[in-house]
CSV table of C-alpha atoms in Angstrom, one decimal:
chain,number,residue,atom,x,y,z
P,9,MET,CA,-42.4,-47.3,77.4
P,10,SER,CA,-38.7,-46.3,77.3
P,11,VAL,CA,-37.4,-42.8,77.4
P,12,GLN,CA,-36.5,-43.0,73.7
P,13,GLU,CA,-39.7,-44.5,72.5
P,14,ARG,CA,-41.6,-41.0,74.7
P,15,LYS,CA,-39.3,-38.7,72.9
P,16,GLU,CA,-40.0,-40.5,69.4
P,17,ARG,CA,-43.7,-40.3,70.1
P,18,GLU,CA,-43.5,-36.3,71.5
P,19,ARG,CA,-41.3,-35.7,68.3
P,20,ALA,CA,-43.8,-36.9,65.9
P,21,SER,CA,-46.5,-35.4,67.8
P,22,ARG,CA,-44.8,-31.9,67.6
P,23,GLU,CA,-44.2,-32.7,63.8
P,24,ARG,CA,-47.9,-33.3,63.4
P,25,LEU,CA,-48.7,-30.0,65.2
P,26,ILE,CA,-46.4,-28.1,63.0
P,27,VAL,CA,-47.7,-29.6,59.8
P,28,ALA,CA,-51.3,-29.3,61.2
P,29,THR,CA,-51.0,-25.3,62.1
P,30,ALA,CA,-49.2,-24.9,58.7
P,31,ARG,CA,-52.1,-26.4,57.0
P,32,GLU,CA,-54.6,-24.5,59.0
P,33,LEU,CA,-52.8,-21.1,58.7
P,34,ALA,CA,-52.3,-21.5,54.9
P,35,GLU,CA,-56.2,-22.4,54.4
P,36,GLN,CA,-57.4,-19.2,56.7
P,37,GLN,CA,-54.7,-16.7,55.2
P,38,GLY,CA,-52.8,-18.1,52.3
P,39,TRP,CA,-49.2,-19.8,51.9
P,40,ASP,CA,-47.5,-16.5,52.3
P,41,ALA,CA,-48.9,-16.3,55.8
P,42,VAL,CA,-47.0,-19.2,56.8
P,43,THR,CA,-43.7,-18.4,57.9
P,44,THR,CA,-41.7,-20.2,60.0
P,45,ARG,CA,-41.7,-17.3,63.0
P,46,ARG,CA,-45.3,-17.3,62.9
P,47,LEU,CA,-45.6,-21.1,63.0
P,48,ALA,CA,-43.2,-21.2,66.1
P,49,GLU,CA,-45.7,-18.5,67.8
P,50,ARG,CA,-48.7,-20.6,67.0
P,51,ILE,CA,-47.5,-24.0,68.2
P,52,GLU,CA,-45.6,-22.4,71.3
P,53,TYR,CA,-42.3,-23.5,70.3
P,54,SER,CA,-39.1,-22.0,69.7
P,55,GLN,CA,-38.2,-21.5,65.8
P,56,PRO,CA,-35.0,-23.9,66.5
P,57,VAL,CA,-37.3,-26.4,67.5
P,58,LEU,CA,-39.4,-26.3,64.7
P,59,TYR,CA,-36.1,-26.3,62.5
P,60,SER,CA,-35.1,-29.4,64.3
P,61,HIS,CA,-38.3,-30.8,62.4
P,62,PHE,CA,-38.3,-29.1,59.0
P,63,ARG,CA,-35.5,-27.0,57.4
P,64,GLY,CA,-37.8,-24.6,56.5
P,65,LYS,CA,-41.1,-23.6,54.6
P,66,ARG,CA,-40.5,-26.0,51.6
P,67,GLU,CA,-40.0,-29.2,53.7
P,68,ILE,CA,-43.3,-27.9,55.6
P,69,ILE,CA,-45.4,-27.6,52.5
P,70,GLY,CA,-43.8,-31.0,51.3
P,71,ALA,CA,-45.4,-32.8,54.6
P,72,VAL,CA,-48.7,-31.1,53.8
P,73,ALA,CA,-48.8,-31.9,50.5
P,74,LEU,CA,-48.2,-35.7,51.3
P,75,GLU,CA,-50.8,-35.9,53.8
P,76,GLY,CA,-53.2,-34.1,51.5
P,77,ALA,CA,-52.1,-37.1,48.8
P,78,THR,CA,-53.0,-39.7,51.2
P,79,GLU,CA,-56.3,-38.0,51.9
P,80,MET,CA,-57.1,-37.4,48.1
P,81,ALA,CA,-56.4,-41.3,47.4
P,82,VAL,CA,-58.5,-42.2,50.5
P,83,ALA,CA,-61.3,-39.8,49.3
P,84,LEU,CA,-61.1,-40.6,45.5
P,85,ARG,CA,-61.1,-44.9,46.5
P,86,ALA,CA,-64.1,-44.2,48.4
P,87,ALA,CA,-65.9,-42.4,46.0
P,88,THR,CA,-65.2,-44.8,43.2
P,89,ALA,CA,-65.8,-47.9,45.4
P,90,ALA,CA,-69.6,-46.6,45.9
P,91,ALA,CA,-70.1,-46.0,42.3
P,92,ASP,CA,-71.6,-48.7,40.2
P,93,GLY,CA,-70.4,-49.0,36.4
P,94,PRO,CA,-67.5,-47.5,34.4
P,95,ARG,CA,-69.3,-43.9,33.9
P,96,SER,CA,-70.6,-43.6,37.3
P,97,ARG,CA,-66.9,-44.3,38.8
P,98,VAL,CA,-65.0,-42.0,36.4
P,99,ALA,CA,-68.0,-39.1,37.1
P,100,ALA,CA,-67.4,-40.2,40.9
P,101,LEU,CA,-63.6,-39.6,40.5
P,102,ALA,CA,-63.6,-36.5,38.7
P,103,ARG,CA,-66.3,-35.0,41.1
P,104,THR,CA,-64.5,-35.9,44.1
P,105,TYR,CA,-61.0,-34.8,42.6
P,106,LEU,CA,-62.7,-31.3,41.9
P,107,ASP,CA,-64.2,-31.4,45.4
P,108,PHE,CA,-61.3,-31.8,47.0
P,109,ALA,CA,-59.5,-29.2,45.0
P,110,GLU,CA,-62.2,-26.7,46.2
P,111,HIS,CA,-62.6,-27.7,49.8
P,112,ASN,CA,-58.7,-27.5,50.6
P,113,PRO,CA,-57.2,-25.0,48.2
P,114,ALA,CA,-54.2,-24.4,50.0
P,115,VAL,CA,-53.6,-28.4,50.7
P,116,TYR,CA,-54.1,-28.7,46.9
P,117,ASP,CA,-51.4,-25.5,46.3
P,118,ALA,CA,-48.9,-27.5,48.1
P,119,MET,CA,-49.6,-30.8,46.3
P,120,PHE,CA,-49.5,-29.2,42.8
P,121,SER,CA,-48.5,-25.7,42.6
P,122,LEU,CA,-46.1,-25.1,45.2
P,123,ASP,CA,-42.4,-25.9,45.5
P,124,GLY,CA,-42.4,-28.5,48.6
P,125,GLY,CA,-39.1,-30.2,47.0
P,126,LEU,CA,-41.0,-33.7,46.1
P,127,ALA,CA,-40.1,-35.6,42.9
P,128,PHE,CA,-43.3,-36.5,40.4
P,129,ALA,CA,-43.3,-39.0,38.1
P,130,ARG,CA,-39.7,-40.5,39.1
P,131,GLU,CA,-38.1,-43.6,41.0
P,132,ASP,CA,-37.9,-41.4,44.2
P,133,THR,CA,-41.6,-40.1,44.2
P,134,PRO,CA,-42.8,-40.6,47.6
P,135,GLU,CA,-45.4,-43.3,48.2
P,136,PRO,CA,-48.4,-41.1,49.3
P,137,LEU,CA,-48.0,-39.1,45.7
P,138,LYS,CA,-47.5,-42.6,43.8
P,139,ASP,CA,-50.7,-43.8,45.6
P,140,ALA,CA,-52.7,-40.6,44.7
P,141,PHE,CA,-52.0,-41.2,41.0
P,142,ALA,CA,-52.8,-44.9,41.5
P,143,ALA,CA,-56.2,-44.0,42.9
P,144,LEU,CA,-56.6,-42.0,39.3
P,145,LEU,CA,-55.1,-45.1,37.5
P,146,ASP,CA,-57.2,-48.0,39.1
P,147,CYS,CA,-60.3,-46.3,38.1
P,148,LEU,CA,-59.3,-44.7,34.6
P,149,THR,CA,-57.6,-47.8,33.2
P,150,GLU,CA,-60.7,-49.8,32.3
P,151,VAL,CA,-62.1,-46.7,30.3
P,152,ALA,CA,-58.6,-45.4,28.4
P,153,GLY,CA,-59.7,-47.3,25.4
P,154,ASP,CA,-57.9,-49.6,23.0
P,155,GLY,CA,-54.4,-48.9,22.1
P,156,VAL,CA,-54.2,-46.4,24.7
P,157,HIS,CA,-51.6,-46.7,27.6
P,158,PRO,CA,-53.4,-46.3,30.9
P,159,GLY,CA,-50.6,-44.2,32.6
P,160,LEU,CA,-50.8,-41.6,29.4
P,161,PHE,CA,-54.6,-41.8,29.7
P,162,THR,CA,-54.5,-41.3,33.5
P,163,GLU,CA,-52.0,-38.2,33.1
P,164,THR,CA,-54.0,-36.7,30.5
P,165,PHE,CA,-57.5,-37.1,32.6
P,166,TRP,CA,-55.6,-35.8,35.7
P,167,ALA,CA,-53.8,-32.8,33.8
P,168,SER,CA,-57.8,-32.0,32.4
P,169,LEU,CA,-59.1,-32.2,35.9
P,170,HIS,CA,-56.0,-30.2,37.4
P,171,GLY,CA,-56.8,-27.6,34.5
P,172,LEU,CA,-60.4,-27.0,35.6
P,173,ALA,CA,-59.7,-26.9,39.0
P,174,THR,CA,-57.2,-24.0,38.9
P,175,LEU,CA,-59.3,-22.2,36.3
P,176,THR,CA,-62.5,-22.6,38.2
P,177,ARG,CA,-60.8,-21.3,41.4
P,178,ALA,CA,-59.1,-18.3,39.5
P,179,GLY,CA,-62.5,-17.0,38.6
P,180,ARG,CA,-61.5,-17.7,34.5
P,181,LEU,CA,-64.4,-20.1,34.2
P,182,PRO,CA,-68.3,-19.3,34.5
P,183,PRO,CA,-69.4,-21.2,37.7
P,184,GLY,CA,-72.7,-22.2,36.2
P,185,ASP,CA,-71.2,-24.4,33.9
P,186,ALA,CA,-69.2,-26.5,36.4
P,187,GLU,CA,-71.2,-29.5,36.0
P,188,GLN,CA,-71.7,-29.2,32.2
P,189,ARG,CA,-67.9,-29.3,32.1
P,190,LEU,CA,-67.7,-32.4,34.2
P,191,GLU,CA,-69.9,-34.2,32.1
P,192,LEU,CA,-68.4,-33.3,29.1
P,193,LEU,CA,-64.8,-34.3,30.3
P,194,VAL,CA,-66.3,-37.7,31.4
P,195,ASP,CA,-68.2,-38.4,28.3
P,196,ARG,CA,-65.7,-37.2,25.7
P,197,LEU,CA,-62.7,-38.3,26.9
P,198,ALA,CA,-63.2,-41.7,28.6
P,199,VAL,CA,-64.2,-44.7,26.2
P,200,LEU,CA,-67.6,-45.6,28.2
């Protein structure tokens, strides 16, 4: 291995460490606790080393969001692949999405609530975000209904899931009705 290859491998390893540490800190204490100073202390590198990877917290949030989008796409595809029939696939997709949001609140915030400097729904949207949307679209296209554009249907279904995820987490919806809400969404919005 050349010196250049070793340096690139070490740089990539440091970058993964920064992202993992930011994610862990955000999940434990919230994104307000994630500062470049605190990250530098936790990873035992100087702030200038951290800044050599990311220009600041916004880029770190973006990196966490991309990692989360990749993980969400994998989880959604696995859940829908294991389901039998359109209704089961849509229910599995919805349940997996809501579970991901519940179990990864800081990552979910990085993906959809915080400014990570990432473009959505544009040509320059990063591939992990496009792939996460494609994981939704792949499942929902078959239930969009006649004359309904699958992309618009997917955006509407996604918006509904996002609303359920954020309102539930904020304590704005009674927790005992979560399963009924999911069933209502699946049965009434999707043409099954």
